[in-house]
Short mmCIF file of C-alpha atoms in Angstrom, two decimals:
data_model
loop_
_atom_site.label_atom_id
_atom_site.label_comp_id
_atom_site.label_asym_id
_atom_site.label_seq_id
_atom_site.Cartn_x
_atom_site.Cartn_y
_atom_site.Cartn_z
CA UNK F 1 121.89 151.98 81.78
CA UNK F 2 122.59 148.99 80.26
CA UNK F 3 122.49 148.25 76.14
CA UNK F 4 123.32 145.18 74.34
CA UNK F 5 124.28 145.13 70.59
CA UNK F 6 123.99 142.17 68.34
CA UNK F 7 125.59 140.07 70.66
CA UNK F 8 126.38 136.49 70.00
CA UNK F 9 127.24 133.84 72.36
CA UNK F 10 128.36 130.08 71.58
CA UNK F 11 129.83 127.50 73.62
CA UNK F 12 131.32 126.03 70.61
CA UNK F 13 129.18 124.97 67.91
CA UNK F 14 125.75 125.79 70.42
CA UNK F 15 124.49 128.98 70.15
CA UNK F 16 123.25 130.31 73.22
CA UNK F 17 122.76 133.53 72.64
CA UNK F 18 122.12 134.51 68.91
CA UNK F 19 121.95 138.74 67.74
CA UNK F 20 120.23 139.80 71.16
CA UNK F 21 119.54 143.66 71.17
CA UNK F 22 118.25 145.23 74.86
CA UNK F 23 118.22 147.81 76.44
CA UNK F 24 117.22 148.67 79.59
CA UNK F 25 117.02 152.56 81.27
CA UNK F 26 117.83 153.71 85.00
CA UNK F 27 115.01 153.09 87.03
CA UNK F 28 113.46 149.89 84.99
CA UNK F 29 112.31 146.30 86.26
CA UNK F 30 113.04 144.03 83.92
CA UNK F 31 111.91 140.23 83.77
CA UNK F 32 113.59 137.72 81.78
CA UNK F 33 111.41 134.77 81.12
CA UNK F 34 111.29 131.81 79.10
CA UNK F 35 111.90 128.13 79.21
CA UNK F 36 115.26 126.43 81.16
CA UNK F 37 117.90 126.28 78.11
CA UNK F 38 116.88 129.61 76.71
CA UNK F 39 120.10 131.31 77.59
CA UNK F 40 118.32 133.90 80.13
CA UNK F 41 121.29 133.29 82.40
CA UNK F 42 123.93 133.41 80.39
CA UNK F 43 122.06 136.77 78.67
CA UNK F 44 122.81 138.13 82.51
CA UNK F 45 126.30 136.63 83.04
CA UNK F 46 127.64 138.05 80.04
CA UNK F 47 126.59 141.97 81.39
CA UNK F 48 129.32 141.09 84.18
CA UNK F 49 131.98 139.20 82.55
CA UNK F 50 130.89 135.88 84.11
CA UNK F 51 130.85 134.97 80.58
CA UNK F 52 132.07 136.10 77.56
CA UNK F 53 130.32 136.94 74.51
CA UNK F 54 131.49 135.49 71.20
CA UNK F 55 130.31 139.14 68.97
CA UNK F 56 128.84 142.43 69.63
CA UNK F 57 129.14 145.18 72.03
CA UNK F 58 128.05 145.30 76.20
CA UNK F 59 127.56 148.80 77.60
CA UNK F 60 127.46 149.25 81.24
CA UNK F 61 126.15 152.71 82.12
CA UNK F 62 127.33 154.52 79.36
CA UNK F 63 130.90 152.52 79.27
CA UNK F 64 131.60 150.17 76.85
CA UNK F 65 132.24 147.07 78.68
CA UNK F 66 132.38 144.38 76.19
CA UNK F 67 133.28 144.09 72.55
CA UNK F 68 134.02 141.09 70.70
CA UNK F 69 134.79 139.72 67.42
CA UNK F 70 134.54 136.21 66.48
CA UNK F 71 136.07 135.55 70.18
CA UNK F 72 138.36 138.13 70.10
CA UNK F 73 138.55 141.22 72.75
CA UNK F 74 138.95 144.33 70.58
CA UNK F 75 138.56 146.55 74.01
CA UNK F 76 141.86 146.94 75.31
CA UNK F 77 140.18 147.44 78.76
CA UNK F 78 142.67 146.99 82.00
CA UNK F 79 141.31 144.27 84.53
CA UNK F 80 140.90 146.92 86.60
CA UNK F 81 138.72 149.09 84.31
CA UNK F 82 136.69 146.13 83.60
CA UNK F 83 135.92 145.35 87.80
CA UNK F 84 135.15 148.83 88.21
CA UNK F 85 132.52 148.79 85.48
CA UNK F 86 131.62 145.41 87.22
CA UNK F 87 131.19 146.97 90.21
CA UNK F 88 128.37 149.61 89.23
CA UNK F 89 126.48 145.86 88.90
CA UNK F 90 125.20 143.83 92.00
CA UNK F 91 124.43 139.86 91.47
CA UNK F 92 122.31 137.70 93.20
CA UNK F 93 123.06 134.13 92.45
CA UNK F 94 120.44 130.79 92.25
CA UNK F 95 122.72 129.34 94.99
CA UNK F 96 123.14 132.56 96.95
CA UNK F 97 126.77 131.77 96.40
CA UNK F 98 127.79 133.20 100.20
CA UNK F 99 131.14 133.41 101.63
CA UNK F 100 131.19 130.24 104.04
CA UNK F 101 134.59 131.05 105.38
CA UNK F 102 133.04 134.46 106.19
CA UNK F 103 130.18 135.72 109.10
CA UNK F 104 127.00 137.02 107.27
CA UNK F 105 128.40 140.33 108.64
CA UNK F 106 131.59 139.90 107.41
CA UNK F 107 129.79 138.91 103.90
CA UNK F 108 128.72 142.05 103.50
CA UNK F 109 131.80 144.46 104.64
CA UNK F 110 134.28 142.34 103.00
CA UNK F 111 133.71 143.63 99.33
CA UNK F 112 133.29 147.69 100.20
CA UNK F 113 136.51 147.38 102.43
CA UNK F 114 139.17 145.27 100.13
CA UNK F 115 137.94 147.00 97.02
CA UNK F 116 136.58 149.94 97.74
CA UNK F 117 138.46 150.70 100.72
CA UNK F 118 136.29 152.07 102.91
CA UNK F 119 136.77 152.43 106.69
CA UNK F 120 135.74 149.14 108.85
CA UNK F 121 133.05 151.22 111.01
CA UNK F 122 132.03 152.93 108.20
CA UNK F 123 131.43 149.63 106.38
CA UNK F 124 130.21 147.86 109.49
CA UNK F 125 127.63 150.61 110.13
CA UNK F 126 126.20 150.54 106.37
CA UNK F 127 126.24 146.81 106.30
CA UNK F 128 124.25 146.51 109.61
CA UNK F 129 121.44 149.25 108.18
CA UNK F 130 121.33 146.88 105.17
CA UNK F 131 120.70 143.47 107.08
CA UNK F 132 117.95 145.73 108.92
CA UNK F 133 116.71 146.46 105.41
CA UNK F 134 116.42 142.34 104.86
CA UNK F 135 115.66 141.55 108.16
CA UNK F 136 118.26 139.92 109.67
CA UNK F 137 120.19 142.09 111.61
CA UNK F 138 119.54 139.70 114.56
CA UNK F 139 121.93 137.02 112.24
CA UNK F 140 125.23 138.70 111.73
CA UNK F 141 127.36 137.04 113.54
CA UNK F 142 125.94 133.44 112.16
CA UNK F 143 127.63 131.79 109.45
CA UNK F 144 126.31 131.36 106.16
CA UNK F 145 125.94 127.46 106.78
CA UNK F 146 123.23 128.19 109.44
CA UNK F 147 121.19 130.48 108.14
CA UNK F 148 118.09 128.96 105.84
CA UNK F 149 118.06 129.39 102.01
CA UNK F 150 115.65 132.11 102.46
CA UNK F 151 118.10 133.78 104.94
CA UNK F 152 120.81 133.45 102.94
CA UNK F 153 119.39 135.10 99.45
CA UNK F 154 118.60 137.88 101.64
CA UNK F 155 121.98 138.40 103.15
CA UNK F 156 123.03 138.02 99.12
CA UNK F 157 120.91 140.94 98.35
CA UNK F 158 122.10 142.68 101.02
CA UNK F 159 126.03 142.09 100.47
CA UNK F 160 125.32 143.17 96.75
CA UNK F 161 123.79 146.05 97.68
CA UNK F 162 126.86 146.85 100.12
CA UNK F 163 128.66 147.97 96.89
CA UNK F 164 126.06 150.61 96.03
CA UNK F 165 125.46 148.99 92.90
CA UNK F 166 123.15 151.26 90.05
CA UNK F 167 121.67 147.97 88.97
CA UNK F 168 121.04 144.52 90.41
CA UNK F 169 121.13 141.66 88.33
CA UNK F 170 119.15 138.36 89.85
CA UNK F 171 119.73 134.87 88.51
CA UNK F 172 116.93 132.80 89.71
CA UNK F 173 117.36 134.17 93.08
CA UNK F 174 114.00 131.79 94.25
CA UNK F 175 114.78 128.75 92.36
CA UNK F 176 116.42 127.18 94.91
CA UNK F 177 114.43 127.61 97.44
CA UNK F 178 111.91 125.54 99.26
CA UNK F 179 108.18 127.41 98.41
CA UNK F 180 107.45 128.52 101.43
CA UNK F 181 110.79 130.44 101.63
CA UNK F 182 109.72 132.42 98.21
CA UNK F 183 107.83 135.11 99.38
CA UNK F 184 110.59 136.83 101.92
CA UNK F 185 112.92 137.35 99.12
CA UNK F 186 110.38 138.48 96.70
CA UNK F 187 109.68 140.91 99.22
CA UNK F 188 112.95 142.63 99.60
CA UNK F 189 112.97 142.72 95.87
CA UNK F 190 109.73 144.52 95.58
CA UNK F 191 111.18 147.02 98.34
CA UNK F 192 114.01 147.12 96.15
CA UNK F 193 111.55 147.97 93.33
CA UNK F 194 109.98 150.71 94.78
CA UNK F 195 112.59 152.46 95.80
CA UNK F 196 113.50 153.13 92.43
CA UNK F 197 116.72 150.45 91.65
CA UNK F 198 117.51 149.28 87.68
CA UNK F 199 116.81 145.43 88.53
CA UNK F 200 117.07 142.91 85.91
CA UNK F 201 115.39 139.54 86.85
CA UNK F 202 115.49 136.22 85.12
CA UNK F 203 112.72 134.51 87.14
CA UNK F 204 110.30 131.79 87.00
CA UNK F 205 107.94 133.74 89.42
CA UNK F 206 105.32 134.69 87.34
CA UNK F 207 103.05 136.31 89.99
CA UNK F 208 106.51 138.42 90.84
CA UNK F 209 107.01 139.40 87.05
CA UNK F 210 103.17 140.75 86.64
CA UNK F 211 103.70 142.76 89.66
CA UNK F 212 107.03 144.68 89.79
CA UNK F 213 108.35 144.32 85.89
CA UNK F 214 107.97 147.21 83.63
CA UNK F 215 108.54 145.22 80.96
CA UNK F 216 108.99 141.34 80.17
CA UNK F 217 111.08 139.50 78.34
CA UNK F 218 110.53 136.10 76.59
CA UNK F 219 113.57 134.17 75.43
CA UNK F 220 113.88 131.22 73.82
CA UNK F 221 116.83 129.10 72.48
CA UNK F 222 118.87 132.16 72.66
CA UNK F 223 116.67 134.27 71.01
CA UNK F 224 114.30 137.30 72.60
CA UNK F 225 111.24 136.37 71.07
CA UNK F 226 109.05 139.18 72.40
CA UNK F 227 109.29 141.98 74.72
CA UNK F 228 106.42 143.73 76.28
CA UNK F 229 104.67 145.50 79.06
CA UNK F 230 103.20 142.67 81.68
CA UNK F 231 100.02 142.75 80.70
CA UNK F 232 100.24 142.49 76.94
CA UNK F 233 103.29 139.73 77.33
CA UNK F 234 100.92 137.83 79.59
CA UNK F 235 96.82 138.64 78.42
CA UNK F 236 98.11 139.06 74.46
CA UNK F 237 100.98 137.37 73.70
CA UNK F 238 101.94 137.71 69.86
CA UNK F 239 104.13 134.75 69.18
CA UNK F 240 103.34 131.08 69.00
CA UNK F 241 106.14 129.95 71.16
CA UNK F 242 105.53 132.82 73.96
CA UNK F 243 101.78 131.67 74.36
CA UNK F 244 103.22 127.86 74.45
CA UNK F 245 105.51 128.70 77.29
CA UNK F 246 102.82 130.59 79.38
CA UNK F 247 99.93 127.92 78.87
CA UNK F 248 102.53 125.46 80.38
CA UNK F 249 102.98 127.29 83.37
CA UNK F 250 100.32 129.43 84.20
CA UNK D 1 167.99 86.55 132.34
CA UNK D 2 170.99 85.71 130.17
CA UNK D 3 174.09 87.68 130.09
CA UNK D 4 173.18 88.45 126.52
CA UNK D 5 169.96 90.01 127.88
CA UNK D 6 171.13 92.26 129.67
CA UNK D 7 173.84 93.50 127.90
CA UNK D 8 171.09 93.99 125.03
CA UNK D 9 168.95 95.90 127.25
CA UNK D 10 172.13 97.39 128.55
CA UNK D 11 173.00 99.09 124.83
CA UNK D 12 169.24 99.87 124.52
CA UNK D 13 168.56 102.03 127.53
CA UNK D 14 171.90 103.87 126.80
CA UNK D 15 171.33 104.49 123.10
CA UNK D 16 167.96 105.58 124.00
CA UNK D 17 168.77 109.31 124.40
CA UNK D 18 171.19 109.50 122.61
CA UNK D 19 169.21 108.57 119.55
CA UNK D 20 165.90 110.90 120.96
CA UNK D 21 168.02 113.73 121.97
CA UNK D 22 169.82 113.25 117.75
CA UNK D 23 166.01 113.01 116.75
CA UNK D 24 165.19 116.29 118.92
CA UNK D 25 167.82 118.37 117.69
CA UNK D 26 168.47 117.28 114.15
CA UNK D 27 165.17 114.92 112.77
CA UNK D 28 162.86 117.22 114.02
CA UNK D 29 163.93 120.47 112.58
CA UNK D 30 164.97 119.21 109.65
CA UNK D 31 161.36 118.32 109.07
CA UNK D 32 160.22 121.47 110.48
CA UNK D 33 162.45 123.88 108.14
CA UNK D 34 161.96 121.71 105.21
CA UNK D 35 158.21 121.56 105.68
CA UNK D 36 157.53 125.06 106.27
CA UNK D 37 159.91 126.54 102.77
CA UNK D 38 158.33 123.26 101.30
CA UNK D 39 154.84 124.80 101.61
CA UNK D 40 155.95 128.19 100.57
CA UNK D 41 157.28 126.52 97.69
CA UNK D 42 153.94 124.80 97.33
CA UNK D 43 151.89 127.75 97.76
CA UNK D 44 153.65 130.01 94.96
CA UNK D 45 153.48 126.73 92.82
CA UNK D 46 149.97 126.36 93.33
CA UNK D 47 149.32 129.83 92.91
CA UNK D 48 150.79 130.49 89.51
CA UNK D 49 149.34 127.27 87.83
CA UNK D 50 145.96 128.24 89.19
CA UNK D 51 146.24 131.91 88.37
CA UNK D 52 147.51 131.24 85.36
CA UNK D 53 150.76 133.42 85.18
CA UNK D 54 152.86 133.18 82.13
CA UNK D 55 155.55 131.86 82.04
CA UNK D 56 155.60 130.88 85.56
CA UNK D 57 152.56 128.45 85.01
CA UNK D 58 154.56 126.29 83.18
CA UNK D 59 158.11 126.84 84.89
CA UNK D 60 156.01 125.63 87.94
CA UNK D 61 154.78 122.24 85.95
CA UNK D 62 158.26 121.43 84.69
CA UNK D 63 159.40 121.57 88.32
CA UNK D 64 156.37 119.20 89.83
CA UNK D 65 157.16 116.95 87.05
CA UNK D 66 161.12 116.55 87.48
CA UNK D 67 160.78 116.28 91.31
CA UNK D 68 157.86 113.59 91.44
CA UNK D 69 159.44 111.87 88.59
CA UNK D 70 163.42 111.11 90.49
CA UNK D 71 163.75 109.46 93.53
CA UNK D 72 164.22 111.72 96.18
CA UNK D 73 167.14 109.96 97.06
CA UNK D 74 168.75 110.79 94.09
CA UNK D 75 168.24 114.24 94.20
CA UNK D 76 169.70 114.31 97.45
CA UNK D 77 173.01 113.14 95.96
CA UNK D 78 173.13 115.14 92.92
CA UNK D 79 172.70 118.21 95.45
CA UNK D 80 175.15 116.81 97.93
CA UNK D 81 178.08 114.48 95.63
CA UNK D 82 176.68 116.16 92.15
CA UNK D 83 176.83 119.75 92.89
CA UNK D 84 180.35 120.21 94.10
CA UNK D 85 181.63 119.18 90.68
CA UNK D 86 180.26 122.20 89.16
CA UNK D 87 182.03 124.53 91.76
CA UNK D 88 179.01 124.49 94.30
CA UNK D 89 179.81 123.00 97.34
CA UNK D 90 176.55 122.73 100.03
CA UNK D 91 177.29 121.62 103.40
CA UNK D 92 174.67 118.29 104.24
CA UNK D 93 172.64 120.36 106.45
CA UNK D 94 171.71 122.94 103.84
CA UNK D 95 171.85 120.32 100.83
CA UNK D 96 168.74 118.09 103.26
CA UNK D 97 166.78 121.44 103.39
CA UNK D 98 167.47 121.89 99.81
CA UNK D 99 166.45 118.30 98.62
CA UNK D 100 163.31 117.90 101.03
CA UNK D 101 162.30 121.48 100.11
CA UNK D 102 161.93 120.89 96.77
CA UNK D 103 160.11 117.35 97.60
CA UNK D 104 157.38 118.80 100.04
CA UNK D 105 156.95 121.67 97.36
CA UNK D 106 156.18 119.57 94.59
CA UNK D 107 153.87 116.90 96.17
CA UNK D 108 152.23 119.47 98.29
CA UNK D 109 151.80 122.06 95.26
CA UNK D 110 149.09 119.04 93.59
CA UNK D 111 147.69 119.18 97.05
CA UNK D 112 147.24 122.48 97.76
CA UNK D 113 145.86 123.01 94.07
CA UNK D 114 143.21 120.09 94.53
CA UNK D 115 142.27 121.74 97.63
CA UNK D 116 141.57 125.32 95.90
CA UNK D 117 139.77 123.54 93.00
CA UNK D 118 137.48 121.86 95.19
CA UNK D 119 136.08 125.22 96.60
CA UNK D 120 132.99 125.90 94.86
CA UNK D 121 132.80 127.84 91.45
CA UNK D 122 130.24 130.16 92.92
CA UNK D 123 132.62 131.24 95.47
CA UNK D 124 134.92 132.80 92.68
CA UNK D 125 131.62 133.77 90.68
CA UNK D 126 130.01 135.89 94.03
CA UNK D 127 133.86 137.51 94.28
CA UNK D 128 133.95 138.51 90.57
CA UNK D 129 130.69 140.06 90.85
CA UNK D 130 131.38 142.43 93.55
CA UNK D 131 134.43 143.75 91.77
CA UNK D 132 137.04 141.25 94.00
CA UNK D 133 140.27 140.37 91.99
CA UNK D 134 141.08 136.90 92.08
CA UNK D 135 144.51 137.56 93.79
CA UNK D 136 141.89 139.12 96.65
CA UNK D 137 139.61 136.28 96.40
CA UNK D 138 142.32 133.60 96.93
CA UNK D 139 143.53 135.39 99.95
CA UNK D 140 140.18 135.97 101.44
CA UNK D 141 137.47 133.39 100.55
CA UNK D 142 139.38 130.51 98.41
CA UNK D 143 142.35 129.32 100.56
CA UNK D 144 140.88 129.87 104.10
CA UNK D 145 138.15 127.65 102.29
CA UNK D 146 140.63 125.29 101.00
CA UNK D 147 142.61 124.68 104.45
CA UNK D 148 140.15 122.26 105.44
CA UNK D 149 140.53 120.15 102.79
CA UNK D 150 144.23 120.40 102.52
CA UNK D 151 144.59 119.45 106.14
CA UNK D 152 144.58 115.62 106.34
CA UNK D 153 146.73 115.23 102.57
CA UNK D 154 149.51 118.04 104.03
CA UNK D 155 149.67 116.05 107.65
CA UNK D 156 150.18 112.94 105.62
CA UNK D 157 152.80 114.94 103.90
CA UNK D 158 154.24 115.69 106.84
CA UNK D 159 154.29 112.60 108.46
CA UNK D 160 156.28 110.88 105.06
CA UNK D 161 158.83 113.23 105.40
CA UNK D 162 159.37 112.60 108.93
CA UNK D 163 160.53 109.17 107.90
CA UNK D 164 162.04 110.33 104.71
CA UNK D 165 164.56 112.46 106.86
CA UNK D 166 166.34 109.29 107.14
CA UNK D 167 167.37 109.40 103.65
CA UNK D 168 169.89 112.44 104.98
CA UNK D 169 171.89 109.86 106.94
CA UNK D 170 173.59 108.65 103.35
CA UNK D 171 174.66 112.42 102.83
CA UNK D 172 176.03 112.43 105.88
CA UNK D 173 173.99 114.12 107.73
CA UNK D 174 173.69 113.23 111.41
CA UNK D 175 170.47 112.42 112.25
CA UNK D 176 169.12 110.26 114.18
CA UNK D 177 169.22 107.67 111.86
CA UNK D 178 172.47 108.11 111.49
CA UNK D 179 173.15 107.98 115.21
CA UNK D 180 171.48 104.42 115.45
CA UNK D 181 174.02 103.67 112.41
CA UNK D 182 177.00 104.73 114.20
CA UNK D 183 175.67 103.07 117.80
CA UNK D 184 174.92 99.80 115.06
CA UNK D 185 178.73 100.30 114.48
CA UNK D 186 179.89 100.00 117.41
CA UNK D 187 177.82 97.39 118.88
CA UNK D 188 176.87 94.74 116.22
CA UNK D 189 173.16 94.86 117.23
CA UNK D 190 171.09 95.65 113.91
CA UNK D 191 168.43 94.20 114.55
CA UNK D 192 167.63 95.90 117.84
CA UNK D 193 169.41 99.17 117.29
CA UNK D 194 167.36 99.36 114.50
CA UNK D 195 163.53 98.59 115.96
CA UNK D 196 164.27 101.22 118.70
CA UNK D 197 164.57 103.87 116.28
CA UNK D 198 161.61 102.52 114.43
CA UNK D 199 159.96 102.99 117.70
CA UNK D 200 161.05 106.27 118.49
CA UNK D 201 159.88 107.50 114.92
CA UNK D 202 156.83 105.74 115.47
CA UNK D 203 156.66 108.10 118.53
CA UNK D 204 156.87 111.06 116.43
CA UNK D 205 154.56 110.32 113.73
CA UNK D 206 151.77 109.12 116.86
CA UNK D 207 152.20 112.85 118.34
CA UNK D 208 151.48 114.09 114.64
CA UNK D 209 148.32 112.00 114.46
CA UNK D 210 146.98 113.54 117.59
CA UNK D 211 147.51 117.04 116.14
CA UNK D 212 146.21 115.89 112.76
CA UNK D 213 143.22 115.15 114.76
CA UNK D 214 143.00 118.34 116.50
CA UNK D 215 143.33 120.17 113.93
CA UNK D 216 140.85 118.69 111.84
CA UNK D 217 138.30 119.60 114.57
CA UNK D 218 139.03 122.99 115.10
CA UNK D 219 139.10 123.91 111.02
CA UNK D 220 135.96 121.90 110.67
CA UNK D 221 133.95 124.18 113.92
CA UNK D 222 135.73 127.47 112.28
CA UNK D 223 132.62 127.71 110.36
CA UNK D 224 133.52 126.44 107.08
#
């Protein structure tokens, strides 16, 4: 579903990502851990376009959606080829990132109807079976601003998932978030999960990786160190600076 | 009361609507025209230098830089005495519009850009990610986001060029201004000619404050 070739990333003379190679298949839960700094979100925002990779190649389902050279785009992809490949990907954000301007309702239908064009009812009607789904079907006519942060990730999920995305990318989707607010987004995601979705998670919910991940995936300063099924990342870990990160936070 | 009193009072009460009914009929829609095609004018400008469009990103700073660098007066007169040397002749009416259209669209273009800038990154980010183009995010989630904080810079806007109507009396123009000129004419009162159209612009600009107001309230309960 989604494969990553030696692909570089620098923000000028930092580094942030350097010759990361991953690949992840349809129906796979994949955590991204590893200390802040690591470039875990930027390893995410670069399989959307949120930023761009300095070298290698991004594949989105098949497509090539990204291919660089020292900087320089040597796809000749439209903008509009580019969204569309964007659109087969759903985001959560840290900071939920809702539309303020917009009801949660509205949240959700705007993105199916302006780009997608489908019919208002039609979109109304999905959207509402979604915010069911998250549990807040009693909220749609609030505005973003009144919802908790809780609330609000889950009316993220929910407008992401309005697109019909075929994989969901979360950045840190409980990070801001006060602890008590945690577990009813973990939730959805573990619904999510189970029903079978291509999720790719940069967390620091350990509990949540052991559970739901098929495999893990330890970065650090820009690197993937190691990559493993749960229990072998977390019980065995091979590399020095993998077992130094997990006896810091577990 | 002195016979000079009264005759004072006299000139007052008769040049009174006079000068409203000039402000009324030529002040106000002056400002109204010109302020609306001014934030048009705004709006593309802002719009191309945020978007990035070449070459119209850059036509659009050379503009903003040329009218915020000349007095506005000036500009009127190269429009209005400069222009007709050339072969292009603008009646005063048109060559006000032109002259205050091009002010309110260059001051209010750095608004109206400072306004979409302040709306969060994420906001663009959450578009892009569901496939949104930016044209479609500026129409739906940037600029109703912006509004409210273009609201109280754009009245101010609005208010200034109340006042800087005036400037059309010295292209001839006949606005109220230039009514309490003419009235000033005829009756050698300056001083108090003058201070009752201060008043009666200061009338104007205290019914824009209440809508500033007003409208400050309702964008800030829309939600946003």
């Amino acid at each position: 579903m989604i494969k990553m070739e030696n692909v570089n990333k620098s923000f000028g003379k930092l580094e942030v990502l350097k010759n990361i190679n991953l690949e992840v298949k349809q129906g796979e839960v994949v955590c991204i851990i590893g200390p802040s700094g690591s470039g875990k979100s930027t390893l995410l925002r670069s399989l959307n376009h949120l930023e761009r990779i300095t070298d290698g190649r991004v594949y989105i389902d098949g497509e090539l959606l990204d291919e660089r050279k020292n900087d320089k785009d040597i796809t000749n992809l439209s903008p509009e080829s580019i969204s569309k490949i964007c659109s087969e990907l759903g985001m959560v954000f840290q900071r939920f990132n809702l539309f303020s301007n917009k009801t949660v309702l509205e949240n959700v239908t705007l993105a199916p109807i302006i780009v997608k064009k489908v019919h208002k009812t039609e979109s109304t009607e999905y959207a509402l079976e979604l915010l069911e789904k998250v549990g807040l079907s009693d909220k749609k006519d609030e505005y973003p601003s009144n919802l908790s942060g809780g609330q609000q990730q889950r009316v993220a999920i929910a407008r992401a998932l309005a697109m019909k995305p075929k994989i969901m990318l979360f950045d840190e989707p409980t990070s801001a978030l006060d602890p008590e607010l945690v577990s009813e987004v973990l939730d959805v995601m573990k619904e999510l999960a189970k029903e079978g979705m291509t999720m790719i998670v940069v967390t620091h919910e350990m509990g949540f990786a052991k559970e739901v991940a098929n495999r893990i995936i330890f970065m650090d300063k820009g690197e993937i160190i190691e990559e493993g099924k749960p229990e072998s990342i977390f019980n065995n870990p091979k590399e020095v600076r993998t077992k130094a990160f997990l006896s810091k936070i577990l | 009361m002195s016979d000079n009193t009264v005759r004072i009072a006299g000139i007052l009460v008769d040049s009174f609507f006079p000068l409203l009914k000039a402000g009324l009929l030529y002040t106000v829609p002056l400002t109204i025209i010109s302020f609306v095609l001014g934030l048009f004018v705004a709006f593309i400008t802002a719009t191309v230098r945020i978007l990035d469009i070449k070459p119209f990103a850059k036509i659009a700073e050379f503009y903003v830089w040329i009218i915020r660098g000349t007095p506005l007066l000036v500009q009127l007169f190269i429009i209005f005495y400069g222009l007709p040397s050339l072969g292009i002749t603008i009646d005063a009416f048109i060559s006000a519009i032109i002259g205050f259209t091009l002010s309110v669209g260059a001051y209010s273009s750095e608004i109206i850009r400072a306004a979409i800038l302040s709306v969060s990154k994420g906001q663009w980010e959450a578009a892009h990610a569901l496939g949104i183009s930016k044209k479609q995010a500026l129409i739906h989630i940037i600029v109703p986001q912006a509004i409210k904080f273009a609201i109280p810079p754009l009245s101010n806007s609005f208010i200034s060029l109340v006042k800087d109507t005036s400037l059309a009396a010295s292209i001839t123009y006949t606005e109220m201004f230039r009514v309490a000129q003419q009235i000033t004419a005829r009756t050698y009162e300056p001083l108090w000619m003058y201070t009752e159209v201060a008043v009666i612009y200061l009338m104007f600009c205290t019914v824009l404050n209440i809508l500033q107001t007003k409208m400050e309230i309702l964008f800030e309960r829309s939600g946003n």
